[in-house]
PDB file of C-alpha atoms in Angstrom:
ATOM      1  CA  GLY T   1      -0.008   0.096  -0.006  1.00 44.00           C
ATOM      2  CA  VAL T   2       0.916   3.597  -0.155  1.00 47.00           C
ATOM      3  CA  ALA T   3       1.569   3.700   3.578  1.00 49.00           C
ATOM      4  CA  SER T   4       4.501   1.221   3.385  1.00 50.00           C
ATOM      5  CA  GLY T   5       7.946   2.916   2.283  1.00 54.00           C
ATOM      6  CA  SER T   6       8.592   6.413   1.493  1.00 71.00           C
ATOM      7  CA  SER T   7       6.238   8.980   0.228  1.00 69.00           C
ATOM      8  CA  ARG T   8       8.573   9.174  -2.919  1.00 74.00           C
ATOM      9  CA  GLU T   9       8.132   5.494  -3.668  1.00 79.00           C
ATOM     10  CA  ALA T  10       4.543   5.825  -3.177  1.00 76.00           C
ATOM     11  CA  ALA T  11       4.316   8.647  -5.673  1.00 77.00           C
ATOM     12  CA  LYS T  12       6.598   6.610  -8.143  1.00 82.00           C
ATOM     13  CA  ARG T  13       4.103   3.681  -7.742  1.00 84.00           C
ATOM     14  CA  ILE T  14       0.907   5.596  -8.564  1.00 85.00           C
ATOM     15  CA  LEU T  15       2.495   7.620 -11.366  1.00 87.00           C
ATOM     16  CA  PRO T  16       1.162   5.241 -14.083  1.00 89.00           C
ATOM     17  CA  ALA T  17      -2.385   5.549 -12.901  1.00 91.00           C
ATOM     18  CA  PHE T  18      -1.993   9.255 -12.421  1.00 91.00           C
ATOM     19  CA  LEU T  19      -0.822   9.520 -16.190  1.00 93.00           C
ATOM     20  CA  TRP T  20      -3.618   7.303 -17.443  1.00 95.00           C
ATOM     21  CA  THR T  21      -6.264   9.243 -15.470  1.00 95.00           C
ATOM     22  CA  THR T  22      -4.962  12.592 -16.500  1.00 95.00           C
ATOM     23  CA  SER T  23      -4.548  11.405 -20.073  1.00 96.00           C
ATOM     24  CA  GLY T  24      -8.216  10.273 -20.119  1.00 96.00           C
ATOM     25  CA  ALA T  25      -9.285  13.516 -18.759  1.00 96.00           C
ATOM     26  CA  LEU T  26      -7.470  15.316 -21.422  1.00 96.00           C
ATOM     27  CA  ALA T  27      -8.784  13.241 -24.142  1.00 97.00           C
ATOM     28  CA  LEU T  28     -12.451  13.754 -22.868  1.00 97.00           C
ATOM     29  CA  SER T  29     -11.723  17.440 -22.456  1.00 97.00           C
ATOM     30  CA  LEU T  30     -10.614  17.698 -26.069  1.00 97.00           C
ATOM     31  CA  LEU T  31     -13.648  15.912 -27.432  1.00 97.00           C
ATOM     32  CA  VAL T  32     -16.005  18.180 -25.496  1.00 96.00           C
ATOM     33  CA  HIS T  33     -14.054  21.242 -26.676  1.00 97.00           C
ATOM     34  CA  PHE T  34     -14.296  20.322 -30.302  1.00 97.00           C
ATOM     35  CA  PHE T  35     -17.873  19.071 -30.133  1.00 96.00           C
ATOM     36  CA  ALA T  36     -19.322  21.499 -27.553  1.00 95.00           C
ATOM     37  CA  GLU T  37     -22.308  22.536 -29.711  1.00 92.00           C
ATOM     38  CA  PRO T  38     -23.601  19.198 -30.632  1.00 92.00           C
ATOM     39  CA  LEU T  39     -23.229  17.792 -27.184  1.00 91.00           C
ATOM     40  CA  VAL T  40     -25.042  20.696 -25.739  1.00 90.00           C
ATOM     41  CA  ALA T  41     -27.874  20.110 -28.258  1.00 85.00           C
ATOM     42  CA  LEU T  42     -27.961  16.440 -27.588  1.00 86.00           C
ATOM     43  CA  PHE T  43     -28.060  16.569 -23.791  1.00 83.00           C
ATOM     44  CA  TYR T  44     -29.501  19.820 -22.817  1.00 81.00           C
ATOM     45  CA  GLN T  45     -31.536  21.449 -25.739  1.00 72.00           C
ATOM     46  CA  ARG T  46     -34.180  18.991 -26.480  1.00 71.00           C
ATOM     47  CA  GLY T  47     -36.613  21.652 -27.448  1.00 68.00           C
ATOM     48  CA  ALA T  48     -36.570  23.017 -23.871  1.00 73.00           C
ATOM     49  CA  PHE T  49     -34.076  25.763 -24.630  1.00 79.00           C
ATOM     50  CA  ALA T  50     -33.758  28.179 -27.543  1.00 82.00           C
ATOM     51  CA  GLN T  51     -31.027  27.735 -29.997  1.00 84.00           C
ATOM     52  CA  ALA T  52     -29.426  30.888 -28.501  1.00 87.00           C
ATOM     53  CA  ASP T  53     -29.292  29.410 -25.151  1.00 87.00           C
ATOM     54  CA  ALA T  54     -27.720  26.154 -26.504  1.00 86.00           C
ATOM     55  CA  THR T  55     -25.188  28.276 -28.446  1.00 90.00           C
ATOM     56  CA  ALA T  56     -24.317  30.362 -25.162  1.00 92.00           C
ATOM     57  CA  THR T  57     -23.821  27.258 -23.088  1.00 92.00           C
ATOM     58  CA  ALA T  58     -21.651  25.595 -25.655  1.00 94.00           C
ATOM     59  CA  GLN T  59     -19.522  28.824 -25.705  1.00 94.00           C
ATOM     60  CA  VAL T  60     -18.745  28.533 -22.076  1.00 95.00           C
ATOM     61  CA  LEU T  61     -18.315  24.812 -22.074  1.00 95.00           C
ATOM     62  CA  ARG T  62     -15.955  24.769 -25.158  1.00 96.00           C
ATOM     63  CA  TRP T  63     -13.323  26.604 -23.194  1.00 96.00           C
ATOM     64  CA  GLN T  64     -14.309  25.310 -19.770  1.00 96.00           C
ATOM     65  CA  SER T  65     -13.678  21.773 -20.776  1.00 97.00           C
ATOM     66  CA  LEU T  66     -10.121  22.469 -21.192  1.00 97.00           C
ATOM     67  CA  GLY T  67      -9.806  22.872 -17.500  1.00 96.00           C
ATOM     68  CA  MET T  68     -10.896  19.079 -16.861  1.00 96.00           C
ATOM     69  CA  MET T  69      -7.425  17.538 -17.057  1.00 96.00           C
ATOM     70  CA  PRO T  70      -5.739  20.147 -14.694  1.00 96.00           C
ATOM     71  CA  MET T  71      -8.771  19.879 -12.464  1.00 96.00           C
ATOM     72  CA  VAL T  72      -8.459  16.206 -12.246  1.00 96.00           C
ATOM     73  CA  ALA T  73      -4.768  16.125 -11.632  1.00 95.00           C
ATOM     74  CA  GLY T  74      -5.262  18.762  -8.944  1.00 94.00           C
ATOM     75  CA  MET T  75      -7.583  16.525  -7.176  1.00 94.00           C
ATOM     76  CA  ILE T  76      -5.306  13.704  -7.341  1.00 93.00           C
ATOM     77  CA  LEU T  77      -2.564  15.800  -5.953  1.00 91.00           C
ATOM     78  CA  ALA T  78      -4.634  17.021  -3.310  1.00 92.00           C
ATOM     79  CA  GLN T  79      -4.910  13.387  -2.014  1.00 90.00           C
ATOM     80  CA  GLY T  80      -1.072  13.503  -1.825  1.00 86.00           C
ATOM     81  CA  PHE T  81      -0.940  16.422  -0.011  1.00 88.00           C
ATOM     82  CA  LEU T  82      -3.456  14.941   2.497  1.00 89.00           C
ATOM     83  CA  GLY T  83      -1.107  12.006   2.582  1.00 84.00           C
ATOM     84  CA  LEU T  84       1.815  14.340   3.459  1.00 84.00           C
ATOM     85  CA  ARG T  85      -0.352  16.028   6.123  1.00 88.00           C
ATOM     86  CA  MET T  86      -0.190  19.326   4.358  1.00 89.00           C
ATOM     87  CA  ILE T  87      -3.919  20.488   4.830  1.00 92.00           C
ATOM     88  CA  ARG T  88      -2.922  24.147   5.383  1.00 93.00           C
ATOM     89  CA  PHE T  89      -1.426  24.208   2.082  1.00 93.00           C
ATOM     90  CA  LEU T  90      -4.737  23.042   0.555  1.00 93.00           C
ATOM     91  CA  LEU T  91      -6.521  25.691   2.316  1.00 95.00           C
ATOM     92  CA  LEU T  92      -4.041  28.200   1.110  1.00 95.00           C
ATOM     93  CA  LEU T  93      -4.286  26.809  -2.422  1.00 94.00           C
ATOM     94  CA  SER T  94      -8.193  27.318  -2.328  1.00 95.00           C
ATOM     95  CA  ILE T  95      -7.693  30.899  -1.350  1.00 97.00           C
ATOM     96  CA  ILE T  96      -5.115  31.373  -4.055  1.00 96.00           C
ATOM     97  CA  ARG T  97      -7.608  29.819  -6.591  1.00 95.00           C
ATOM     98  CA  ILE T  98     -10.367  32.171  -5.670  1.00 97.00           C
ATOM     99  CA  LEU T  99      -7.929  35.196  -6.189  1.00 97.00           C
ATOM    100  CA  ILE T 100      -6.756  33.765  -9.472  1.00 97.00           C
ATOM    101  CA  ARG T 101     -10.421  33.047 -10.699  1.00 97.00           C
ATOM    102  CA  TRP T 102     -11.311  36.620  -9.648  1.00 97.00           C
ATOM    103  CA  LEU T 103      -8.394  38.124 -11.606  1.00 97.00           C
ATOM    104  CA  ALA T 104      -9.028  35.758 -14.652  1.00 97.00           C
ATOM    105  CA  LEU T 105     -12.659  36.773 -14.697  1.00 97.00           C
ATOM    106  CA  GLU T 106     -11.649  40.489 -14.667  1.00 96.00           C
ATOM    107  CA  LEU T 107      -9.183  39.947 -17.499  1.00 96.00           C
ATOM    108  CA  PHE T 108     -11.276  37.465 -19.826  1.00 97.00           C
ATOM    109  CA  LEU T 109     -14.912  38.445 -19.362  1.00 95.00           C
ATOM    110  CA  ASP T 110     -14.743  41.989 -20.969  1.00 93.00           C
ATOM    111  CA  GLN T 111     -12.705  40.798 -23.972  1.00 95.00           C
ATOM    112  CA  TRP T 112     -14.122  37.284 -24.569  1.00 95.00           C
ATOM    113  CA  SER T 113     -17.647  37.509 -23.160  1.00 92.00           C
ATOM    114  CA  LEU T 114     -19.247  34.151 -22.344  1.00 92.00           C
ATOM    115  CA  GLU T 115     -16.229  32.222 -23.626  1.00 95.00           C
ATOM    116  CA  GLY T 116     -14.158  34.279 -21.089  1.00 96.00           C
ATOM    117  CA  LEU T 117     -15.888  32.454 -18.239  1.00 96.00           C
ATOM    118  CA  GLY T 118     -14.821  28.945 -19.539  1.00 96.00           C
ATOM    119  CA  MET T 119     -11.323  30.398 -20.124  1.00 97.00           C
ATOM    120  CA  ALA T 120     -11.180  31.815 -16.540  1.00 97.00           C
ATOM    121  CA  TYR T 121     -11.945  28.473 -15.160  1.00 97.00           C
ATOM    122  CA  THR T 122      -9.343  26.722 -17.355  1.00 97.00           C
ATOM    123  CA  PHE T 123      -6.715  29.349 -16.503  1.00 97.00           C
ATOM    124  CA  THR T 124      -7.369  29.096 -12.749  1.00 97.00           C
ATOM    125  CA  GLU T 125      -7.163  25.241 -12.942  1.00 97.00           C
ATOM    126  CA  ALA T 126      -3.899  25.197 -14.926  1.00 97.00           C
ATOM    127  CA  ILE T 127      -2.148  27.804 -12.687  1.00 97.00           C
ATOM    128  CA  ALA T 128      -3.348  25.970  -9.471  1.00 96.00           C
ATOM    129  CA  LEU T 129      -2.147  22.746 -10.848  1.00 96.00           C
ATOM    130  CA  VAL T 130       1.368  24.092 -11.624  1.00 96.00           C
ATOM    131  CA  LEU T 131       1.624  25.642  -8.130  1.00 95.00           C
ATOM    132  CA  ALA T 132       0.415  22.221  -6.539  1.00 93.00           C
ATOM    133  CA  ALA T 133       2.680  20.075  -8.660  1.00 92.00           C
ATOM    134  CA  LEU T 134       5.768  22.268  -8.028  1.00 93.00           C
ATOM    135  CA  LEU T 135       5.234  22.134  -4.087  1.00 90.00           C
ATOM    136  CA  PHE T 136       4.324  18.586  -4.192  1.00 86.00           C
ATOM    137  CA  LEU T 137       7.556  17.595  -5.949  1.00 85.00           C
ATOM    138  CA  ARG T 138       9.707  19.874  -3.466  1.00 85.00           C
ATOM    139  CA  ARG T 139       7.976  18.172  -0.497  1.00 81.00           C
ATOM    140  CA  LEU T 140       8.800  14.583  -1.351  1.00 75.00           C
ATOM    141  CA  PRO T 141      11.805  13.425   0.509  1.00 72.00           C
ATOM    142  CA  PRO T 142      15.007  13.126  -1.430  1.00 74.00           C
ATOM    143  CA  LYS T 143      15.716   9.927  -3.169  1.00 71.00           C
ATOM    144  CA  ALA T 144      17.415   7.457  -0.825  1.00 63.00           C
ATOM    145  CA  PRO T 145      20.994   6.765  -1.736  1.00 63.00           C
ATOM    146  CA  THR T 146      21.402   3.258  -3.142  1.00 61.00           C
ATOM    147  CA  THR T 147      23.877   0.978  -1.282  1.00 61.00           C
ATOM    148  CA  SER T 148      26.166  -1.024  -3.409  1.00 59.00           C
ATOM    149  CA  THR T 149      27.828  -4.131  -2.531  1.00 61.00           C
ATOM    150  CA  PRO T 150      31.464  -3.794  -2.427  1.00 61.00           C
ATOM    151  CA  SER T 151      33.180  -5.800  -5.124  1.00 61.00           C
ATOM    152  CA  PRO T 152      35.777  -8.390  -3.873  1.00 63.00           C
ATOM    153  CA  ALA T 153      39.193  -7.253  -4.336  1.00 56.00           C
TER     154      ALA T 153
END
C-alpha cells in the first residue's frame, strides 16, 4: 500500500495510474471542446431551450472543458497533500484559486464575453495545478541513496 515505504516510492508507484487518469481527462476535455455545440444540443437542448441558449452554453463549455485535465490532476495531488499532512497548503491553495479566478474573470470577461467564463476556469485550474505540482515535488523526500555491495578485491 501507499503507507509502506517512503512518500517518494508511493508517488512513483501511482505515477502510471496518475498519467492514465489525466490522459483520459485530457482526451475527454478535447472531445468536449471540439464537439461542444452538438453535445449541448444532444444533452440539454431537446426543445426545452432556444438555440441561442444552447449556443451560449456551448461557448462557455468549449473553453471550460479544457480545464478538466488540470482539475482532475489537482484532485489527485490533493490526496497526496493529505497523505503528507499538508492541509494548510490545501486551504491556502483554495484561497489562491479564488484570487486567480477573480483576476481571470476580470481579464477575460470583457474581452471574450461568455467564452471568457470558460477560459477563466481553465486558466485558474492550470495555474493551481502548476503551483500544486511544484510544491508536491519539492515536498517529497530526497531519493534514498542506493547502497552497493563492495566488489571483492
